[in-house]
Coordinates of C-alpha atoms in Angstrom, one line a residue:
M127 CA 129.4 103.3 123.2
A128 CA 125.6 104.6 122.3
V129 CA 124.9 107.8 120.6
T130 CA 121.9 109.9 120.8
P131 CA 120.2 111.0 117.3
P132 CA 119.8 114.5 117.1
A133 CA 116.4 115.3 118.9
A134 CA 114.7 118.4 120.8
P135 CA 114.8 118.2 124.7
S136 CA 111.6 117.7 125.2
A137 CA 110.8 114.7 123.3
P138 CA 114.6 112.7 123.3
A139 CA 115.3 109.7 120.4
P140 CA 116.0 106.6 122.2
A141 CA 119.8 105.6 121.9
L142 CA 121.4 103.7 119.4
A143 CA 123.5 100.6 120.0
A144 CA 127.0 100.2 118.3
L145 CA 127.3 103.7 116.7
P146 CA 130.1 105.2 116.8
V147 CA 130.0 108.7 118.9
R148 CA 130.4 111.9 117.1
A149 CA 130.6 114.8 117.3
A150 CA 127.8 117.2 117.9
V151 CA 126.9 118.8 114.2
P152 CA 125.8 122.3 114.2
A153 CA 122.3 123.5 112.5
P154 CA 123.4 125.2 109.0
P155 CA 122.2 128.5 108.1
P156 CA 118.5 128.6 106.3
E157 CA 120.4 129.9 102.9
A158 CA 122.7 126.4 102.9
A159 CA 122.0 124.4 99.8
F160 CA 122.0 120.9 100.2
T161 CA 125.3 118.8 98.6
A162 CA 126.2 115.6 98.0
R163 CA 128.7 115.1 100.5
P164 CA 129.0 117.3 104.2
P165 CA 131.4 120.1 104.4
A166 CA 134.6 119.2 105.8
A167 CA 134.6 120.8 108.8
V168 CA 131.3 119.0 110.1
S169 CA 131.3 115.1 110.7
G170 CA 127.9 114.7 109.5
P171 CA 125.1 116.3 107.3
A172 CA 122.3 118.1 109.8
V173 CA 119.3 116.4 110.3
S174 CA 116.0 117.0 112.3
P175 CA 114.5 113.9 114.7
A176 CA 112.3 111.7 113.4
G177 CA 108.7 112.5 113.4
E178 CA 109.7 116.4 113.0
E179 CA 109.4 118.0 109.5
A180 CA 112.4 120.0 107.8
G181 CA 111.9 123.8 108.9
S182 CA 110.5 122.7 112.0
G183 CA 113.4 124.2 113.9
D184 CA 111.9 127.9 112.8
R185 CA 109.2 127.2 115.6
G186 CA 112.0 126.9 118.6
G187 CA 112.9 123.7 120.4
G188 CA 116.4 123.3 119.1
V189 CA 115.8 120.8 116.7
V190 CA 117.8 120.6 113.8
R191 CA 116.8 121.0 110.9
L192 CA 117.7 119.3 107.5
A193 CA 119.7 121.9 104.9
G194 CA 118.7 123.7 102.4
P195 CA 116.7 127.3 101.5
V196 CA 113.3 125.3 101.2
P197 CA 112.1 122.2 103.3
G198 CA 110.3 121.3 99.9
V199 CA 113.3 121.4 98.0
L200 CA 115.0 119.1 99.6
A201 CA 113.5 116.3 98.3
H202 CA 114.4 117.1 94.4
R203 CA 117.7 117.5 95.1
Y204 CA 118.1 114.3 97.1
A205 CA 117.6 112.9 93.5
A206 CA 116.8 112.9 89.7
L207 CA 113.6 111.7 90.4
P208 CA 112.3 113.0 94.1
P209 CA 110.5 111.0 96.5
P210 CA 108.2 112.4 98.7
L211 CA 109.7 114.7 101.5
R212 CA 108.4 112.2 104.2
V213 CA 110.5 109.4 102.5
A214 CA 113.8 111.8 101.7
L215 CA 114.1 113.0 105.5
A216 CA 113.9 109.2 106.7
A217 CA 116.5 107.6 104.0
L218 CA 118.6 111.4 105.0
R219 CA 118.8 110.0 108.8
L220 CA 119.3 106.9 108.5
E221 CA 122.5 107.6 106.2
V222 CA 123.3 109.7 109.2
L223 CA 122.5 107.3 111.9
L224 CA 124.6 104.5 109.9
G225 CA 127.6 106.9 110.0
D226 CA 130.5 107.1 107.6
P227 CA 130.8 103.9 105.0
R228 CA 134.9 104.8 105.1
D229 CA 135.7 105.3 109.0
A230 CA 137.1 101.2 109.9
A231 CA 135.8 102.3 113.3
N232 CA 132.3 102.7 112.7
P233 CA 130.8 99.2 112.9
Y234 CA 128.4 99.6 110.1
S235 CA 131.4 101.1 107.7
L236 CA 131.9 98.7 104.2
P237 CA 135.3 97.9 105.9
A238 CA 133.5 96.7 109.4
L239 CA 130.9 94.6 107.1
T240 CA 133.1 93.3 105.1
S241 CA 135.6 91.8 107.9
A242 CA 132.9 90.4 109.6
G243 CA 132.4 88.1 106.0
S244 CA 132.1 84.5 107.7
A245 CA 128.9 85.4 109.4
R246 CA 126.0 83.7 106.9
S247 CA 123.0 85.1 108.9
A248 CA 121.4 88.8 109.4
S249 CA 121.5 87.7 113.2
S250 CA 124.8 86.5 113.3
A251 CA 126.0 89.8 111.3
G252 CA 124.3 92.1 113.3
S253 CA 125.6 90.4 116.6
A254 CA 129.1 90.7 115.2
A255 CA 128.9 94.4 115.2
S256 CA 126.7 94.5 118.4
A257 CA 128.0 92.3 120.5
G258 CA 126.9 92.7 124.2
S259 CA 124.7 96.0 123.8
A260 CA 122.1 96.4 125.7
G261 CA 118.3 97.8 125.3
A262 CA 118.4 97.5 121.5
G263 CA 117.4 93.0 121.8
E264 CA 119.0 90.0 120.4
G265 CA 121.0 90.5 117.9
W266 CA 120.3 92.2 114.5
D267 CA 116.2 92.2 114.6
G268 CA 116.2 93.9 118.0
R269 CA 118.2 96.7 116.8
A270 CA 116.2 96.9 113.4
G271 CA 113.0 98.1 115.0
V272 CA 115.4 101.0 117.0
L273 CA 117.6 102.3 114.0
L274 CA 114.9 102.2 111.8
T275 CA 112.1 103.8 114.3
A276 CA 114.5 106.3 114.9
A277 CA 114.9 107.1 111.3
G278 CA 111.1 107.3 110.7
L279 CA 111.1 104.3 108.4
G280 CA 107.3 103.6 110.1
Q281 CA 105.3 106.3 108.8
V282 CA 106.9 105.0 105.0
C283 CA 104.2 102.5 104.0
A284 CA 104.5 102.6 100.6
A285 CA 106.2 99.0 99.3
D286 CA 108.6 101.2 96.5
Q287 CA 109.1 104.1 99.0
R288 CA 109.7 102.2 101.4
V289 CA 112.6 100.3 99.8
R290 CA 114.0 103.7 98.7
A291 CA 114.6 104.9 102.2
L292 CA 115.9 101.6 103.3
R293 CA 118.3 102.1 100.2
P294 CA 121.3 103.5 102.6
L295 CA 121.5 100.2 104.7
L296 CA 120.6 97.7 101.6
R297 CA 123.5 99.0 99.2
R298 CA 125.9 98.6 102.7
D299 CA 125.0 94.5 103.4
L300 CA 122.4 92.2 101.7
A301 CA 122.2 90.4 104.6
L302 CA 121.3 93.8 107.2
G303 CA 119.4 95.5 104.4
H304 CA 117.4 92.5 103.7
A305 CA 116.6 91.4 107.5
A306 CA 115.5 95.4 108.1
G307 CA 113.1 95.4 104.5
R308 CA 111.1 92.6 107.1
W309 CA 110.8 95.0 110.0
G310 CA 106.6 95.8 110.4
G311 CA 107.1 99.3 111.9
P312 CA 107.1 100.7 115.2
G313 CA 106.6 98.6 118.3
M314 CA 106.4 95.0 115.9
P315 CA 108.7 92.8 115.9
S316 CA 111.0 91.7 112.4
A317 CA 108.4 89.7 110.3
R318 CA 108.3 86.2 110.8
R319 CA 108.5 83.6 107.8
V320 CA 105.3 81.7 107.1
R321 CA 105.1 78.8 104.5
G322 CA 102.4 78.6 101.9
Q323 CA 101.1 75.9 100.5
D324 CA 103.4 75.5 97.2
G325 CA 106.8 76.2 99.8
E326 CA 106.6 80.1 99.1
S327 CA 108.0 82.2 102.4
C328 CA 106.9 85.6 103.0
P329 CA 106.8 87.8 105.2
V330 CA 103.3 88.3 107.9
F331 CA 104.5 92.1 108.8
S332 CA 106.5 94.1 106.1
A333 CA 105.2 96.8 103.8
V334 CA 107.6 94.7 101.1
P335 CA 106.5 91.7 99.0
A336 CA 108.8 88.7 100.5
A337 CA 109.1 88.1 96.4
L338 CA 110.7 91.6 96.1
L339 CA 112.3 92.4 99.0
G340 CA 115.5 90.2 97.8
P341 CA 115.8 91.3 94.2
A342 CA 115.3 95.2 95.6
A343 CA 118.1 94.7 98.7
L344 CA 120.2 92.5 95.7
V345 CA 119.7 95.7 93.2
A346 CA 121.2 98.0 95.9
A347 CA 124.3 95.7 97.2
A348 CA 124.9 95.2 93.9
G349 CA 125.4 98.7 93.2
S350 CA 127.6 99.5 95.5
V351 CA 130.3 96.8 94.0
L352 CA 129.4 98.7 91.2
R353 CA 130.7 101.6 92.0
Q354 CA 133.8 100.5 93.5
A355 CA 134.5 98.5 90.3
A356 CA 133.7 102.2 88.6
L357 CA 136.0 104.5 91.2
T358 CA 138.8 102.4 90.6
V359 CA 139.0 101.9 86.4
A360 CA 137.7 106.3 86.5
G361 CA 140.4 106.7 88.4
R362 CA 143.1 105.0 87.4
G363 CA 142.1 104.9 83.5
S364 CA 143.9 107.7 82.9
G365 CA 147.4 106.5 84.0
E366 CA 147.2 103.4 83.3
P367 CA 145.3 102.3 79.6
A368 CA 145.4 99.4 80.3
L369 CA 142.0 99.9 82.0
R370 CA 140.4 101.5 80.2
Q371 CA 138.8 97.6 78.4
W372 CA 137.0 97.5 81.4
Q373 CA 134.9 101.1 80.5
P374 CA 132.8 99.0 78.3
V375 CA 131.8 95.9 80.6
L376 CA 131.1 98.5 83.5
A377 CA 128.7 100.3 81.2
A378 CA 127.1 96.7 80.2
A379 CA 127.1 96.2 84.2
F380 CA 125.1 99.8 84.5
A381 CA 122.6 99.2 81.7
D382 CA 121.5 95.5 83.1
L383 CA 121.2 96.7 87.0
L384 CA 119.3 99.8 85.6
A385 CA 117.0 96.9 83.7
C386 CA 116.7 94.2 87.1
E387 CA 115.4 97.5 89.0
S388 CA 112.8 99.1 86.4
L389 CA 111.5 95.4 86.7
T390 CA 111.7 95.5 90.3
C391 CA 110.1 99.3 90.6
V392 CA 107.6 98.5 88.6
A393 CA 106.4 95.4 90.3
L394 CA 106.7 97.2 94.0
R395 CA 104.6 100.3 92.6
R396 CA 102.2 97.7 90.9
P397 CA 99.0 97.5 93.7
A398 CA 98.9 94.3 94.7
A399 CA 96.2 91.8 93.6
P400 CA 93.8 89.9 95.8
A401 CA 95.4 86.5 96.5
P402 CA 93.3 83.7 95.3
G403 CA 95.1 80.9 98.2
P404 CA 96.9 80.9 100.5
G405 CA 99.9 80.3 98.9
A406 CA 99.0 82.3 95.7
G407 CA 101.7 84.7 95.8
P408 CA 103.2 87.7 94.8
G409 CA 101.4 87.2 90.8
L410 CA 104.0 87.6 87.9
L411 CA 105.3 90.2 88.2
G412 CA 107.1 89.5 91.6
A413 CA 107.6 85.9 89.9
V414 CA 109.3 87.1 87.4
A415 CA 111.8 89.7 89.4
G416 CA 112.2 86.7 91.7
Y417 CA 113.8 84.8 88.6
V418 CA 115.4 87.3 86.7
V419 CA 116.7 89.7 88.6
P420 CA 119.0 87.0 90.8
T421 CA 120.0 85.5 87.1
V422 CA 121.2 88.9 85.4
L423 CA 122.9 90.0 88.4
A424 CA 124.6 87.0 88.9
D425 CA 126.3 87.3 85.2
V426 CA 126.8 90.9 86.7
L427 CA 128.3 90.2 89.8
A428 CA 131.1 87.6 87.6
Q429 CA 131.8 90.7 85.3
L430 CA 132.5 92.8 88.4
G431 CA 134.7 90.3 90.3
L432 CA 136.7 90.0 87.3
V433 CA 137.2 93.6 86.5
L434 CA 138.2 93.8 90.5
A435 CA 140.7 91.3 90.1
E436 CA 142.4 92.9 87.0
C437 CA 142.3 96.2 89.2
G438 CA 144.5 94.2 91.8
H439 CA 141.6 94.0 94.3
G440 CA 141.8 90.9 96.3
P441 CA 139.5 89.8 98.7
A442 CA 141.5 91.7 101.1
S443 CA 140.6 94.9 100.2
T444 CA 137.2 97.2 100.3
G445 CA 135.7 96.3 97.0
G446 CA 136.8 92.6 96.9
G447 CA 135.2 92.1 100.6
M448 CA 132.2 93.3 99.5
L449 CA 131.9 91.5 96.9
A450 CA 132.4 88.2 99.1
K451 CA 130.3 89.3 101.6
L452 CA 127.6 89.8 98.8
T453 CA 128.0 86.8 97.4
G454 CA 127.4 84.9 100.8
D455 CA 124.6 86.2 101.7
L456 CA 122.5 85.2 98.5
P457 CA 120.9 82.8 100.1
L458 CA 119.8 84.7 103.3
A459 CA 118.2 87.0 100.9
G460 CA 116.8 83.9 98.4
V461 CA 118.2 86.0 95.8
D462 CA 121.0 82.6 95.0
A463 CA 120.6 79.9 92.4
A464 CA 117.9 77.8 94.4
G465 CA 115.9 81.1 94.9
A466 CA 115.7 81.5 91.6
A467 CA 114.9 78.3 90.7
H468 CA 111.9 78.5 92.8
W469 CA 110.5 81.2 90.8
Q470 CA 111.7 79.5 87.7
A471 CA 109.0 76.8 88.4
R472 CA 106.4 79.1 89.5
L473 CA 106.8 80.6 85.7
A474 CA 106.7 77.4 84.6
R475 CA 103.1 76.8 85.8
N476 CA 102.0 79.9 84.4
L477 CA 102.9 80.1 80.9
P478 CA 99.5 80.7 79.3
A479 CA 99.4 83.4 81.3
L480 CA 103.2 84.6 80.4
A481 CA 102.1 84.5 76.6
A482 CA 98.5 86.0 77.0
E483 CA 97.3 87.9 73.8
E484 CA 98.6 91.2 72.8
P485 CA 95.3 94.2 73.4
R486 CA 94.0 94.7 69.8
T487 CA 96.0 97.8 69.7
A488 CA 99.1 99.4 71.8
H489 CA 98.8 101.6 74.7
R490 CA 98.5 104.9 73.9
G491 CA 98.2 108.6 75.8
P492 CA 100.1 108.1 79.6
L493 CA 101.7 105.0 80.4
P494 CA 100.8 102.9 83.2
A495 CA 100.9 104.3 86.9
P496 CA 103.9 101.7 88.2
F497 CA 106.1 102.3 85.2
R498 CA 105.8 106.5 86.1
L499 CA 108.8 106.3 88.7
A500 CA 108.3 110.0 89.3
D501 CA 104.6 109.8 90.6
P502 CA 103.2 109.7 94.0
P503 CA 103.8 106.6 94.8
A504 CA 101.8 103.5 94.8
P505 CA 100.3 102.3 98.4
A506 CA 101.7 98.7 99.2
G507 CA 99.5 95.7 99.4
G508 CA 97.9 95.1 102.9
I509 CA 98.5 98.3 103.7
A510 CA 96.3 100.7 102.0
A511 CA 92.9 99.5 101.2
A512 CA 91.5 100.1 97.5
G513 CA 94.7 101.6 96.7
E514 CA 93.3 105.2 98.1
Q515 CA 95.2 107.6 99.7
E516 CA 94.4 110.4 102.7
D517 CA 92.8 112.5 99.9
G518 CA 90.9 109.7 98.3
H519 CA 92.6 109.2 95.5
T520 CA 94.5 106.7 93.9
P521 CA 98.2 107.5 93.9
D522 CA 98.2 108.6 90.4
G523 CA 95.9 111.6 90.8
H524 CA 92.2 109.9 89.7
E525 CA 89.5 109.0 91.7
P526 CA 88.7 105.0 92.8
G527 CA 86.5 103.9 90.2
R528 CA 87.1 105.9 87.5
L529 CA 87.0 105.0 84.0
A530 CA 89.2 106.5 81.4
P531 CA 87.1 107.4 78.2
D532 CA 88.6 104.4 76.3
G533 CA 87.0 102.0 79.1
H534 CA 90.2 101.8 80.9
T535 CA 91.1 102.5 84.4
P536 CA 93.3 105.7 84.5
D537 CA 96.9 103.3 84.9
G538 CA 95.5 101.4 81.9
H539 CA 94.1 98.4 82.8
E540 CA 90.9 96.9 82.2
P541 CA 88.6 97.5 85.0
G542 CA 89.5 94.3 87.5
G543 CA 92.8 93.4 85.4
H544 CA 95.0 93.7 88.6
G545 CA 95.2 90.1 88.4
V546 CA 98.2 87.6 86.1
G547 CA 96.2 88.7 83.2
G548 CA 96.5 92.0 83.6
D549 CA 99.9 92.0 84.5
S550 CA 101.1 89.8 81.1
V551 CA 98.8 92.7 78.9
V552 CA 100.4 95.7 80.1
L553 CA 103.3 94.5 79.6
S554 CA 102.8 93.0 76.3
G555 CA 100.9 95.8 75.2
L556 CA 103.8 97.3 76.3
L557 CA 106.4 95.6 74.4
R558 CA 104.0 96.6 71.2
A559 CA 103.9 99.9 72.1
G560 CA 107.6 100.5 72.2
A561 CA 108.6 98.7 68.9
A562 CA 105.5 101.2 67.2
R563 CA 106.9 104.6 69.4
A564 CA 110.6 104.2 69.8
D565 CA 111.5 104.4 66.0
G566 CA 111.8 108.2 65.3
A567 CA 114.3 110.1 63.4
D568 CA 117.8 110.4 65.7
T569 CA 119.7 107.0 65.1
G570 CA 119.5 106.0 69.0
R571 CA 115.4 106.0 69.0
A572 CA 115.3 104.6 65.6
A573 CA 117.7 101.7 67.3
L574 CA 115.7 101.2 70.0
G575 CA 112.5 100.5 67.7
A576 CA 114.2 98.0 65.7
L577 CA 115.2 95.8 68.3
A578 CA 111.9 95.9 70.3
R579 CA 110.4 94.8 67.2
R580 CA 112.9 91.9 66.8
L581 CA 111.6 91.4 71.2
L582 CA 108.3 91.9 70.1
T583 CA 108.4 89.0 67.3
E584 CA 110.1 86.7 69.0
Q585 CA 107.2 87.3 71.8
R586 CA 105.2 86.1 69.1
A587 CA 107.1 83.1 68.0
L588 CA 106.7 81.8 71.8
R589 CA 103.2 82.2 72.4
R590 CA 101.9 79.1 70.3
P591 CA 104.2 76.3 72.5
C592 CA 103.8 78.4 75.9
R593 CA 99.8 77.2 75.9
T594 CA 100.9 73.6 75.0
A595 CA 104.1 73.4 77.4
G596 CA 102.1 74.7 80.9
A597 CA 100.5 70.9 81.1
D598 CA 104.1 69.6 82.4
P599 CA 105.7 73.1 84.2
G600 CA 108.7 70.7 85.6
A601 CA 109.9 69.5 82.2
V602 CA 113.1 71.1 80.9
A603 CA 111.5 72.8 78.1
A604 CA 108.8 74.7 80.1
R605 CA 111.6 76.0 82.3
A606 CA 113.3 77.4 79.3
L607 CA 110.4 78.9 77.6
A608 CA 109.6 80.4 81.2
D609 CA 113.2 81.9 81.1
R610 CA 112.8 83.5 77.8
Q611 CA 109.5 84.9 78.9
A612 CA 111.0 86.1 82.3
L613 CA 113.3 88.3 79.8
L614 CA 111.0 89.4 77.7
W615 CA 108.9 91.1 80.5
L616 CA 112.0 92.6 81.6
A617 CA 112.9 94.3 78.4
A618 CA 109.1 95.6 78.4
A619 CA 109.8 97.3 81.8
V620 CA 112.9 98.9 80.6
L621 CA 110.5 100.0 77.8
G622 CA 108.1 101.3 79.6
V623 CA 110.3 102.9 82.4
R624 CA 112.6 104.9 79.3
E625 CA 109.1 106.4 77.8
A626 CA 107.8 107.2 81.3
A627 CA 111.2 109.5 82.0
D628 CA 111.1 110.6 78.7
D629 CA 109.5 113.7 80.0
G630 CA 111.6 116.6 78.0
R631 CA 113.7 117.0 81.6
G632 CA 116.7 115.5 79.4
L633 CA 117.2 112.9 82.1
F634 CA 119.6 110.5 81.8
L635 CA 116.6 107.5 82.3
G636 CA 114.7 108.9 79.4
G637 CA 117.5 108.7 76.9
T638 CA 117.8 106.0 74.6
H639 CA 121.3 104.5 75.6
W640 CA 121.1 102.6 78.9
A641 CA 118.0 100.9 77.5
L642 CA 119.4 100.1 73.9
L643 CA 122.0 98.4 75.6
A644 CA 120.3 96.6 78.8
L645 CA 117.8 95.3 75.3
S646 CA 121.3 94.3 73.6
G647 CA 122.0 92.3 76.5
I648 CA 118.8 91.0 76.9
A649 CA 118.6 90.0 73.1
G650 CA 122.1 88.4 73.5
R651 CA 120.8 86.2 76.4
L652 CA 118.2 85.6 74.4
G653 CA 120.3 84.5 71.6
V654 CA 118.3 87.3 69.2
P655 CA 120.2 88.2 66.8
L656 CA 120.5 91.8 66.5
P657 CA 119.0 93.9 63.8
G658 CA 121.2 95.7 61.5
P659 CA 124.0 98.2 62.1
A660 CA 123.6 100.7 65.3
P661 CA 125.6 103.5 67.6
D662 CA 127.5 102.1 70.0
P663 CA 125.6 102.8 73.2
R664 CA 128.7 102.0 75.6
A665 CA 130.7 105.0 75.6
P666 CA 127.8 107.4 76.9
V667 CA 126.6 104.9 79.3
W668 CA 130.1 104.4 80.9
A669 CA 130.8 108.4 80.7
E670 CA 127.3 108.8 83.3
L671 CA 128.6 105.9 85.3
A672 CA 131.9 107.4 85.8
G673 CA 130.2 111.1 86.2
R674 CA 128.0 109.4 89.0
V675 CA 131.0 108.1 90.6
R676 CA 132.6 111.1 90.5
S677 CA 130.0 113.5 91.9
G678 CA 128.4 111.6 94.6
V679 CA 125.3 109.9 93.1
D680 CA 124.3 106.5 93.5
C681 CA 124.2 103.1 90.5
D682 CA 120.2 103.7 90.8
V683 CA 117.3 104.4 88.4
Y684 CA 116.6 107.6 90.5
A685 CA 119.8 109.0 90.5
T686 CA 120.5 109.8 94.0
R687 CA 122.5 111.8 95.8
L688 CA 124.8 110.5 98.5
L689 CA 125.6 111.6 101.5
W690 CA 128.9 110.3 102.4

């Protein structure tokens, strides 16, 4: 049967196929506060239709309004790092349209999606959820446009904010989320796949670069599996002491997940450089994310599988089924071993650029804009011209073309430094700056600074062999150097995102615990010894994870509050 999202009588939204019928939701009183979960008396949160801003019901017409005393406050209550209001509205609408993830009768619920684990493509998975539905096109590609248009995704153009708005779908199913990420906007079909001269596959219409769509979807989907495992350990740990041994394992998985999402967010927020050729691809940041995120999260998924199995969650359970479905869908999103090998080869061909010279001085003042996740979003490549917004300013609030007093652009780059070399200089400088500035009076900052300096020493040691290994990018030595350099870039992204979030508000992302745990994992993968005794960050990271799963907060860098 079909259900129509709430809309004004004069402009009803199109019906969405294969969604469960739910009772009408009354509009909340104006003073009602936004909560992470809907009240038990109603079946879903109240949401205005796409194209209507929150509070438009005050003008009449019977529009159902979002809960919240002031419309602008909703985005701040939606996440610790709030998105623009339009992005928060789109994500909330999409969450409502997808329905309760625990209701087995809902075709978009976790039990229903995991039961379709035999479907190994986005189209077949979508068809399994809505076979025979009329007016929605063929398979998932046809229905994605209807679903995302009703949610208002067509109004979100910046790549990083498009991923945030899509996250309710990304965290439910990797295949469906990856297919939806290729959608280009109202009236446009799902993005076609084209091949560059080096065999790279990229979407034509999508606002999210192809190299980053798979990693972004994988991070969100892996976060859902982590939540299932953490819910089990946190809920039964007090009564079953044997389960407490998995708390440090889940804490490390949480830190790895935050590290991978930090790198992905930085790459999504960085304006794309003009491609020098048809197969030039997204630049080094996209290639690093395309390689290192699937590689690191493969270890995370293996650990989560062990935890779920030891907790009695086999393939027939929701958590085990989610993990099995996610593992089977990795090739569809290009985040399996073959996809990672493709991007590793790209990095091996660019080893001299990966090991570029450090700037003479570390970055001072504000961090580059891509690391400041709480700032206005950067435009997506190919969507906004010259990185400008409607008010004629760049996303970080500066006039385009204006240089800072030190001769750099406001985001910390040299003029014209958006290419391959610009990426390398920024991240190299951040790693050096992290080593210099992370040191402090408290033990956590001192340990983080010592570890950053150890990784900086490793980066310097790799510079000379990287300059010569690029002559034979297919050699085993070149691929090993590419692996080490990608991990060092991941560490630089962690340092930059953590420092940008350390703005005095006491955010978990701005603390040292998760960064120290993530960098310790990176050092372990590199075989770099840890620099002396340091406080164990696993207990506070686990406390944060357990608190999030108990209070309905997502396992993402933004600390997004969940509706269901």
